[in-house]
Structures are given as C-alpha cells and as structure tokens.
mmCIF file of C-alpha atoms in Angstrom:
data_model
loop_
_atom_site.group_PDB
_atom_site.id
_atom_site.type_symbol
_atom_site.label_atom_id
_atom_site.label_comp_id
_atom_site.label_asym_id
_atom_site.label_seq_id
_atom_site.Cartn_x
_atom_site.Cartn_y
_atom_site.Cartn_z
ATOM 1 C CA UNK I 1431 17.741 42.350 -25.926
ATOM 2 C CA UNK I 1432 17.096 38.940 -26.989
ATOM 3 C CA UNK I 1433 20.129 37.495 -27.011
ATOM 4 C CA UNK I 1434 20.911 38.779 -23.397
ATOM 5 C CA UNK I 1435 17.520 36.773 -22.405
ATOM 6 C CA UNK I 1436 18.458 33.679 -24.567
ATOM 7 C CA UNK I 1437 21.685 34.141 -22.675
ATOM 8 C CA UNK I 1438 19.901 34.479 -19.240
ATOM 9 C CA UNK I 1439 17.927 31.413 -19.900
ATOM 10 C CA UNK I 1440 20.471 28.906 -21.273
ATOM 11 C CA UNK I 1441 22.494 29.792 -18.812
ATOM 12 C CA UNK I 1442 20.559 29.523 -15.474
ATOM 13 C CA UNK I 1443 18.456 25.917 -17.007
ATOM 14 C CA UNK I 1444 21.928 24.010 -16.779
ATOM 15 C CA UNK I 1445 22.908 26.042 -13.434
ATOM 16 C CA UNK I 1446 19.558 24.832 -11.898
ATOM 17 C CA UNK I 1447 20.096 21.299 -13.321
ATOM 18 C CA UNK I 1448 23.527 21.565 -11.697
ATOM 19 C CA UNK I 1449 21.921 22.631 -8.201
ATOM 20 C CA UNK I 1450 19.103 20.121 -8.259
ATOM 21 C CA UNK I 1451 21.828 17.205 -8.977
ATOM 22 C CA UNK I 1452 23.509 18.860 -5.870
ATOM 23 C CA UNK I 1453 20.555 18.692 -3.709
ATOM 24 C CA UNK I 1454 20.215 14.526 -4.632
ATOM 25 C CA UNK I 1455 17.582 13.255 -6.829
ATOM 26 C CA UNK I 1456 13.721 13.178 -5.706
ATOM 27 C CA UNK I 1457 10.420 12.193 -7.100
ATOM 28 C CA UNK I 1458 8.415 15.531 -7.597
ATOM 29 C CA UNK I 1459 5.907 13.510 -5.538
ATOM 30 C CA UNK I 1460 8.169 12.812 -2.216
ATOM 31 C CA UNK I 1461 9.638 16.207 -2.001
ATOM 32 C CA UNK I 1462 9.976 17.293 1.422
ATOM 33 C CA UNK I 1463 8.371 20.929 2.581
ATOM 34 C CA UNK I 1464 12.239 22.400 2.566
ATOM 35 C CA UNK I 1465 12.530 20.752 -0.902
ATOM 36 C CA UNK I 1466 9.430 22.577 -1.928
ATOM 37 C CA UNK I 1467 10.075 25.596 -1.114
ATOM 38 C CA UNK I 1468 13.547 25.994 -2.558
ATOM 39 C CA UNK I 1469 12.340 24.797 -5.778
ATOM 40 C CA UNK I 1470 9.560 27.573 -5.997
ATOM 41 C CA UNK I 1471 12.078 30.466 -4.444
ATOM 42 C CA UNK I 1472 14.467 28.802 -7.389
ATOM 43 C CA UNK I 1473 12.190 29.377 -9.899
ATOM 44 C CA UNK I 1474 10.692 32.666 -8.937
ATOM 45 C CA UNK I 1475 14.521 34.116 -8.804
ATOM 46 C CA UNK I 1476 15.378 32.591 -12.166
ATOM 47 C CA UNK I 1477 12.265 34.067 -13.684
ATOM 48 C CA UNK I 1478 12.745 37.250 -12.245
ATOM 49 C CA UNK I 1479 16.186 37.774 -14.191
ATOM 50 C CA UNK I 1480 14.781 36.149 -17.128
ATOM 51 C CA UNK I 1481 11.944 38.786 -16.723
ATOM 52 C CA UNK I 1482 13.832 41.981 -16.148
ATOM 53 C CA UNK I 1483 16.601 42.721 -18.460
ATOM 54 C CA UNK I 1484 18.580 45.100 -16.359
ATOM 55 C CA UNK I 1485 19.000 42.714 -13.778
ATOM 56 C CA UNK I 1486 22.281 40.917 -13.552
ATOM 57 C CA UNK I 1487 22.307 37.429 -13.749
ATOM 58 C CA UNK I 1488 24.467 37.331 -10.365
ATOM 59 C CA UNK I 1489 21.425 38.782 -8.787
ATOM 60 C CA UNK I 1490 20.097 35.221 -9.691
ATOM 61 C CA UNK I 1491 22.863 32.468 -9.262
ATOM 62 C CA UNK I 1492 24.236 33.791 -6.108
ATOM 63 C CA UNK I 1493 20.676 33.466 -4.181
ATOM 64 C CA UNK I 1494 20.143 30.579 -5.827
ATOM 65 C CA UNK I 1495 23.616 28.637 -4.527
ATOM 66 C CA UNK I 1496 22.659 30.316 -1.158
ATOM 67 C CA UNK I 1497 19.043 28.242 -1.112
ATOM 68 C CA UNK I 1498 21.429 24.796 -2.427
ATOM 69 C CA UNK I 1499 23.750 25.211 0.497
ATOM 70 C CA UNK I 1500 20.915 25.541 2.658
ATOM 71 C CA UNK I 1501 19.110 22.884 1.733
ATOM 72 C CA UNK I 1502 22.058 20.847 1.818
ATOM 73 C CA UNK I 1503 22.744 21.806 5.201
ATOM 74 C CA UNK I 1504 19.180 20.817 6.477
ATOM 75 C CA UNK I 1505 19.031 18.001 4.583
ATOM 76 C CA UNK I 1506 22.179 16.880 6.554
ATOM 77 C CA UNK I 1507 20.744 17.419 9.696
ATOM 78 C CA UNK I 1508 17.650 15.698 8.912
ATOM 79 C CA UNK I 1509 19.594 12.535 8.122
ATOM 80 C CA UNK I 1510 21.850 12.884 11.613
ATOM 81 C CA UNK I 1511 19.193 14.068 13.453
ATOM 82 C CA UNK I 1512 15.845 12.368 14.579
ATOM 83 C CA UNK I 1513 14.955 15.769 16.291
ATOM 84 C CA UNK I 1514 15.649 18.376 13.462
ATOM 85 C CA UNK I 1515 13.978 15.850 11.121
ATOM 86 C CA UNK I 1516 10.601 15.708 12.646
ATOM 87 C CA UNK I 1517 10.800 19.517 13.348
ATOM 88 C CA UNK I 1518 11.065 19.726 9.833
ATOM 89 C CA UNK I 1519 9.135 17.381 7.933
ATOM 90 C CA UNK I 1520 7.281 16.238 10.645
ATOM 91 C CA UNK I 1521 6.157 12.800 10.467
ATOM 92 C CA UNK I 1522 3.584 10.450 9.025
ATOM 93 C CA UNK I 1523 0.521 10.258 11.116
ATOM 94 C CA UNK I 1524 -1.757 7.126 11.230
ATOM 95 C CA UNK I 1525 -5.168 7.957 9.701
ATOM 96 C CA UNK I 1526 -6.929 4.491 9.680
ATOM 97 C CA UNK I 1527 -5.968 1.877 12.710
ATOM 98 C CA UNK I 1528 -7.006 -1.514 12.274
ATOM 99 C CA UNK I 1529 -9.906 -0.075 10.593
ATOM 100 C CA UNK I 1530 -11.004 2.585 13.367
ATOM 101 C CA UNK I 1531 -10.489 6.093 11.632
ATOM 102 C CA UNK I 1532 -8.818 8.610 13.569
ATOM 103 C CA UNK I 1533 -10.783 11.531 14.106
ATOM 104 C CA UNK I 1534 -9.348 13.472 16.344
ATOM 105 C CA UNK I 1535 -5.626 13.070 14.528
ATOM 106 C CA UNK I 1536 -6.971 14.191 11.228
ATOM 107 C CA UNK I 1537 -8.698 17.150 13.117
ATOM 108 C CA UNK I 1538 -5.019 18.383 14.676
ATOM 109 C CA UNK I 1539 -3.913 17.705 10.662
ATOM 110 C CA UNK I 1540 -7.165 19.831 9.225
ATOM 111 C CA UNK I 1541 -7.390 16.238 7.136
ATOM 112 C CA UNK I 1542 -11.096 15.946 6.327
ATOM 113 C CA UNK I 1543 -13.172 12.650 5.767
ATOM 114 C CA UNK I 1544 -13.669 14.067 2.094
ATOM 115 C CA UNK I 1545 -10.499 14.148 1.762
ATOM 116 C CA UNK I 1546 -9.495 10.541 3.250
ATOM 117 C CA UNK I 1547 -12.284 9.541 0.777
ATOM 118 C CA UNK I 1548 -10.772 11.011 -2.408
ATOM 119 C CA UNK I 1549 -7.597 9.560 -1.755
ATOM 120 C CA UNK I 1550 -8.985 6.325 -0.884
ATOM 121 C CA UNK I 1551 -10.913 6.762 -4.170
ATOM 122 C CA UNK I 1552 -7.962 7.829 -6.432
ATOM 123 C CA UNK I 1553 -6.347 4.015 -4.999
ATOM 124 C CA UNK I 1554 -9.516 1.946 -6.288
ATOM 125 C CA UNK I 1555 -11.040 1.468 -2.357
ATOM 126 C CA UNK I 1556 -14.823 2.173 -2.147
ATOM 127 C CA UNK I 1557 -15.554 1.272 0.710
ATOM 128 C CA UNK I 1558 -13.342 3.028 4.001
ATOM 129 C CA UNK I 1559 -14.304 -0.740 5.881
ATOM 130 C CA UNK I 1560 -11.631 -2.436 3.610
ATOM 131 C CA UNK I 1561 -8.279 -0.511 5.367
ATOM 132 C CA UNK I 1562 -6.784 -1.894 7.650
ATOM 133 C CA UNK I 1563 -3.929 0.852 8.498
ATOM 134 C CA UNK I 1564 -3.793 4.026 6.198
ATOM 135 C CA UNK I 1565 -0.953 6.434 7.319
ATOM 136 C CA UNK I 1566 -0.851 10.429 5.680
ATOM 137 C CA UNK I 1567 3.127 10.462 4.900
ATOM 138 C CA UNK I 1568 4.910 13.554 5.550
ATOM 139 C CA UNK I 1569 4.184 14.757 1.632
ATOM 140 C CA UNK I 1570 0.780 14.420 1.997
ATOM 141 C CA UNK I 1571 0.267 11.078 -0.019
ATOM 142 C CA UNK I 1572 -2.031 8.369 1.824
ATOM 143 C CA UNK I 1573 -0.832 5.317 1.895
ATOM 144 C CA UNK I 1574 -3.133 2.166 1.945
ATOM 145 C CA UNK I 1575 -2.979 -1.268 3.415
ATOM 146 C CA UNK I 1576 -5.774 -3.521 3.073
ATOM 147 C CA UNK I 1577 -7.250 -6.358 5.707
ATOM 148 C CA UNK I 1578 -5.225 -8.160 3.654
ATOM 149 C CA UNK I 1579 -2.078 -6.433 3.990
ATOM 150 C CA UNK I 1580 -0.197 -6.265 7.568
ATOM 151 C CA UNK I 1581 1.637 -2.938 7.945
ATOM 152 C CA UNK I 1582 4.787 -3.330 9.697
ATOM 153 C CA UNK I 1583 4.610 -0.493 12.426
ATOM 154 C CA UNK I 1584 8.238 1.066 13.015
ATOM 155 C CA UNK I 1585 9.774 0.917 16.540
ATOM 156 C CA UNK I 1586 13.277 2.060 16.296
ATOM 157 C CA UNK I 1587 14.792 4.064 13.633
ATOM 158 C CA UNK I 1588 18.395 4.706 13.829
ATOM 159 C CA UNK I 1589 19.195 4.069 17.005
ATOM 160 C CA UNK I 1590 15.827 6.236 18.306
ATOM 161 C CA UNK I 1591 13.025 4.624 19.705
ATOM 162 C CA UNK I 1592 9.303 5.454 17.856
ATOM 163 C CA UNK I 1593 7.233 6.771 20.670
ATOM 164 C CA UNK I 1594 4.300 7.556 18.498
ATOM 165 C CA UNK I 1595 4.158 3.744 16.913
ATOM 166 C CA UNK I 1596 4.008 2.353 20.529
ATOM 167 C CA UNK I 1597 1.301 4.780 21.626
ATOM 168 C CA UNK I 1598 -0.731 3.424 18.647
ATOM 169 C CA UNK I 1599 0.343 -0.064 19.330
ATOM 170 C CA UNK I 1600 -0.449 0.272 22.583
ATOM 171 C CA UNK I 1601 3.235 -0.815 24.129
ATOM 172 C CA UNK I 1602 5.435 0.894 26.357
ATOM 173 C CA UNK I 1603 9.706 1.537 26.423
ATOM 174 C CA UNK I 1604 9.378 -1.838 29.269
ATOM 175 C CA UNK I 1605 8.104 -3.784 25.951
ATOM 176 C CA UNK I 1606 11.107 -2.365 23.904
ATOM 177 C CA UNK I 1607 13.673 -2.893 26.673
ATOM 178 C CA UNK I 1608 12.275 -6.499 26.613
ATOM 179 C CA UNK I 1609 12.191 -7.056 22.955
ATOM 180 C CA UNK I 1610 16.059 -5.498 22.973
ATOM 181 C CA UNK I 1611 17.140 -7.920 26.235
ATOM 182 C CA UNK I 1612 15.918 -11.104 24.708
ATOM 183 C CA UNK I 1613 17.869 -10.500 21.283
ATOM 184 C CA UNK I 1614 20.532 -9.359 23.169
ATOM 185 C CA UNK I 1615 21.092 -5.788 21.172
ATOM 186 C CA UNK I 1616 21.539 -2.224 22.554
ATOM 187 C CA UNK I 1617 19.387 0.016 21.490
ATOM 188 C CA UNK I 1618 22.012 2.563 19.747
ATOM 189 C CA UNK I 1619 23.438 -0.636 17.411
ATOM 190 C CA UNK I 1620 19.749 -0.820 16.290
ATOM 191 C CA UNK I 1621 19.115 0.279 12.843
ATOM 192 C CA UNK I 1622 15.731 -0.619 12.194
ATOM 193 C CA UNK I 1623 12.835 -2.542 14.007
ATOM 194 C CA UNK I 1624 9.689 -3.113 13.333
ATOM 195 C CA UNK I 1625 6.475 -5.095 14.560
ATOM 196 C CA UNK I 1626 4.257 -6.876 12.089
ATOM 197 C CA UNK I 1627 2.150 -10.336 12.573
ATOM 198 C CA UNK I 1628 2.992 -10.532 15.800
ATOM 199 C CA UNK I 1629 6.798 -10.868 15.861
ATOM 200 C CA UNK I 1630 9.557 -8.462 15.874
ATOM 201 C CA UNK I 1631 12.383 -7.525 13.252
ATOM 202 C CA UNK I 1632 15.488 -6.366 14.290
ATOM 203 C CA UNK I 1633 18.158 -4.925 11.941
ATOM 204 C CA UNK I 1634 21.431 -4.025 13.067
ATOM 205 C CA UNK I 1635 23.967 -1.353 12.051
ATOM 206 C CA UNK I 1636 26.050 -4.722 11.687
ATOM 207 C CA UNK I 1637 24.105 -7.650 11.107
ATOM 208 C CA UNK I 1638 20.711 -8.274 11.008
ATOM 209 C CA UNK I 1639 19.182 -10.282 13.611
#
C-alpha cells in the first residue's frame, strides 16, 4: 500500500514538473484564467490517484497530458490571435483616468470602490486623488501610476489597432491613419505603438521608428 502511493506520488511530482515546463514558465501571480484552471484540474486529478489506491496511475497522466495539449493549443492561439485572446483572457480595463474613477466600468467588472481602495492600500496610496491612470490587468492585479507617472496608453498591438485605448483617449481610426501616414508605416508592419506625453511611439516588426 505505501509503496504503491510513494510510487504514485514520485512519479506524477516530476510528470507535473515536466508538463508545467511544457506549458512555459509563469509567475503564480500573472497566470491567465486557462492557466488557472488547468493547474487546479492538474492537481485535483493527481490527488485523486494519490488518494485512491485502486486507481491506475494512467487514469491520472493521460488527463493530465490532455489539459497540457490544450493549454498549449490555446495558448497558441492567444499569441496569433488578437480575437481568441481577448475572448479568453479578456483584457485590462482602465479603472482610474486621469484621476476620474470609472464607475460604470468597474460596475460591468463587479469591481467595488472597497476593493479599488484595498489595492490602492496594499501599494502605499492613501489617498485615490494621487492616480493618475490605474488599469485592473486581466489577472486581477491593479496597477498604479501616479500624477507623477505618465502611462503610455497602447494603440496598436501586433498589427491590430486598440479600439478601447482610443475610446478612452478620446481619438478615432482618422487619428491612427494620420499618425501611420506621417511615419510612413502600414498598419500590419506595426508591432507596437503607443501614446504617452503627447507624442507617439512606433515600433516596427523591422525597425523601430
């Protein structure tokens, strides 16, 4: 009996290191909701054969490398696609706009003002008057910028324009298409853009400009 479940358990802790060095390293903290949720199905499976000592351990590592491949897969998609990656991790929402918090946004988020408070509190800021731009990320962390801090608001990722930065900035695709004209770059050879003290920041799949 015990060696079976010393077996068991030696064998599946280095078959889930092996699957998590698979999946790519992440911070427990910046897991995704499709990286949560395979690590607790991993878990609960592995303990589950651990538990019961009729159960084969195939019943274990075979659901297991199903949930790897899977998450591989998505995580694939995610990176090629803009679409599938904000169906599935959705994507950070601006909390605090030069200073005016966002009521209505954390209302569609069921984000309370106690909790914008907490987290404010857990990063040493008393007072909500001293943010500038505060943005819930897609993991639920809040990140900060002070008045003294300019945060640089995204307007093209990969090639894909961010329709949800201009609506905040208050720009249109005519301000893009401008932007893109005078620097004399299409939008699919853009990398990455982004506005911050009043000037744009093009980088290229090539060069930056």
């Amino acid at each position: 009996m015990y060696i079976t479940l010393i077996f068991k358990t030696i064998v599946l802790y280095f078959y889930i290191i092996l699957c998590y060095r698979m999946m790519g390293k992440k911070e427990v903290g910046k897991l995704s909701i499709i990286d949560l949720i395979v690590s607790i199905l991993i878990a609960e499976i592995a303990a589950m054969c651990i538990e019961e000592e009729s159960r084969s351990i195939w019943m274990s590592i075979i659901p297991i490398l199903v949930l790897v491949i899977v998450q591989i897969i998505l995580s694939y998609l995610t990176l090629k696609s803009p679409k599938v990656r904000h169906l599935i991790d959705g994507s950070p929402k601006i909390i605090i706009n030069r200073g005016i918090i966002n009521f209505k946004q954390m209302q569609k988020l069921r984000y309370s003002l106690d909790d914008l408070v907490s987290q404010l509190r857990e990063q040493s800021i008393k007072n909500i008057c001293d943010v500038n731009y505060a943005i819930l990320e897609n993991n639920g962390k809040l990140s900060v910028f002070k008045d003294n801090n300019i945060y640089p608001m995204p307007i093209i990722l990969d090639g894909k324009i961010d329709f949800d930065s201009l609506k905040n900035m208050r720009k249109d695709i005519s301000w893009v298409n401008n932007i893109l004209d005078s620097n004399k770059v299409k939008l699919e050879d853009v990398f990455y853009a982004f506005y911050t003290n009043d000037k744009t920041y093009i980088i290229t799949k090539n060069k930056n400009t």
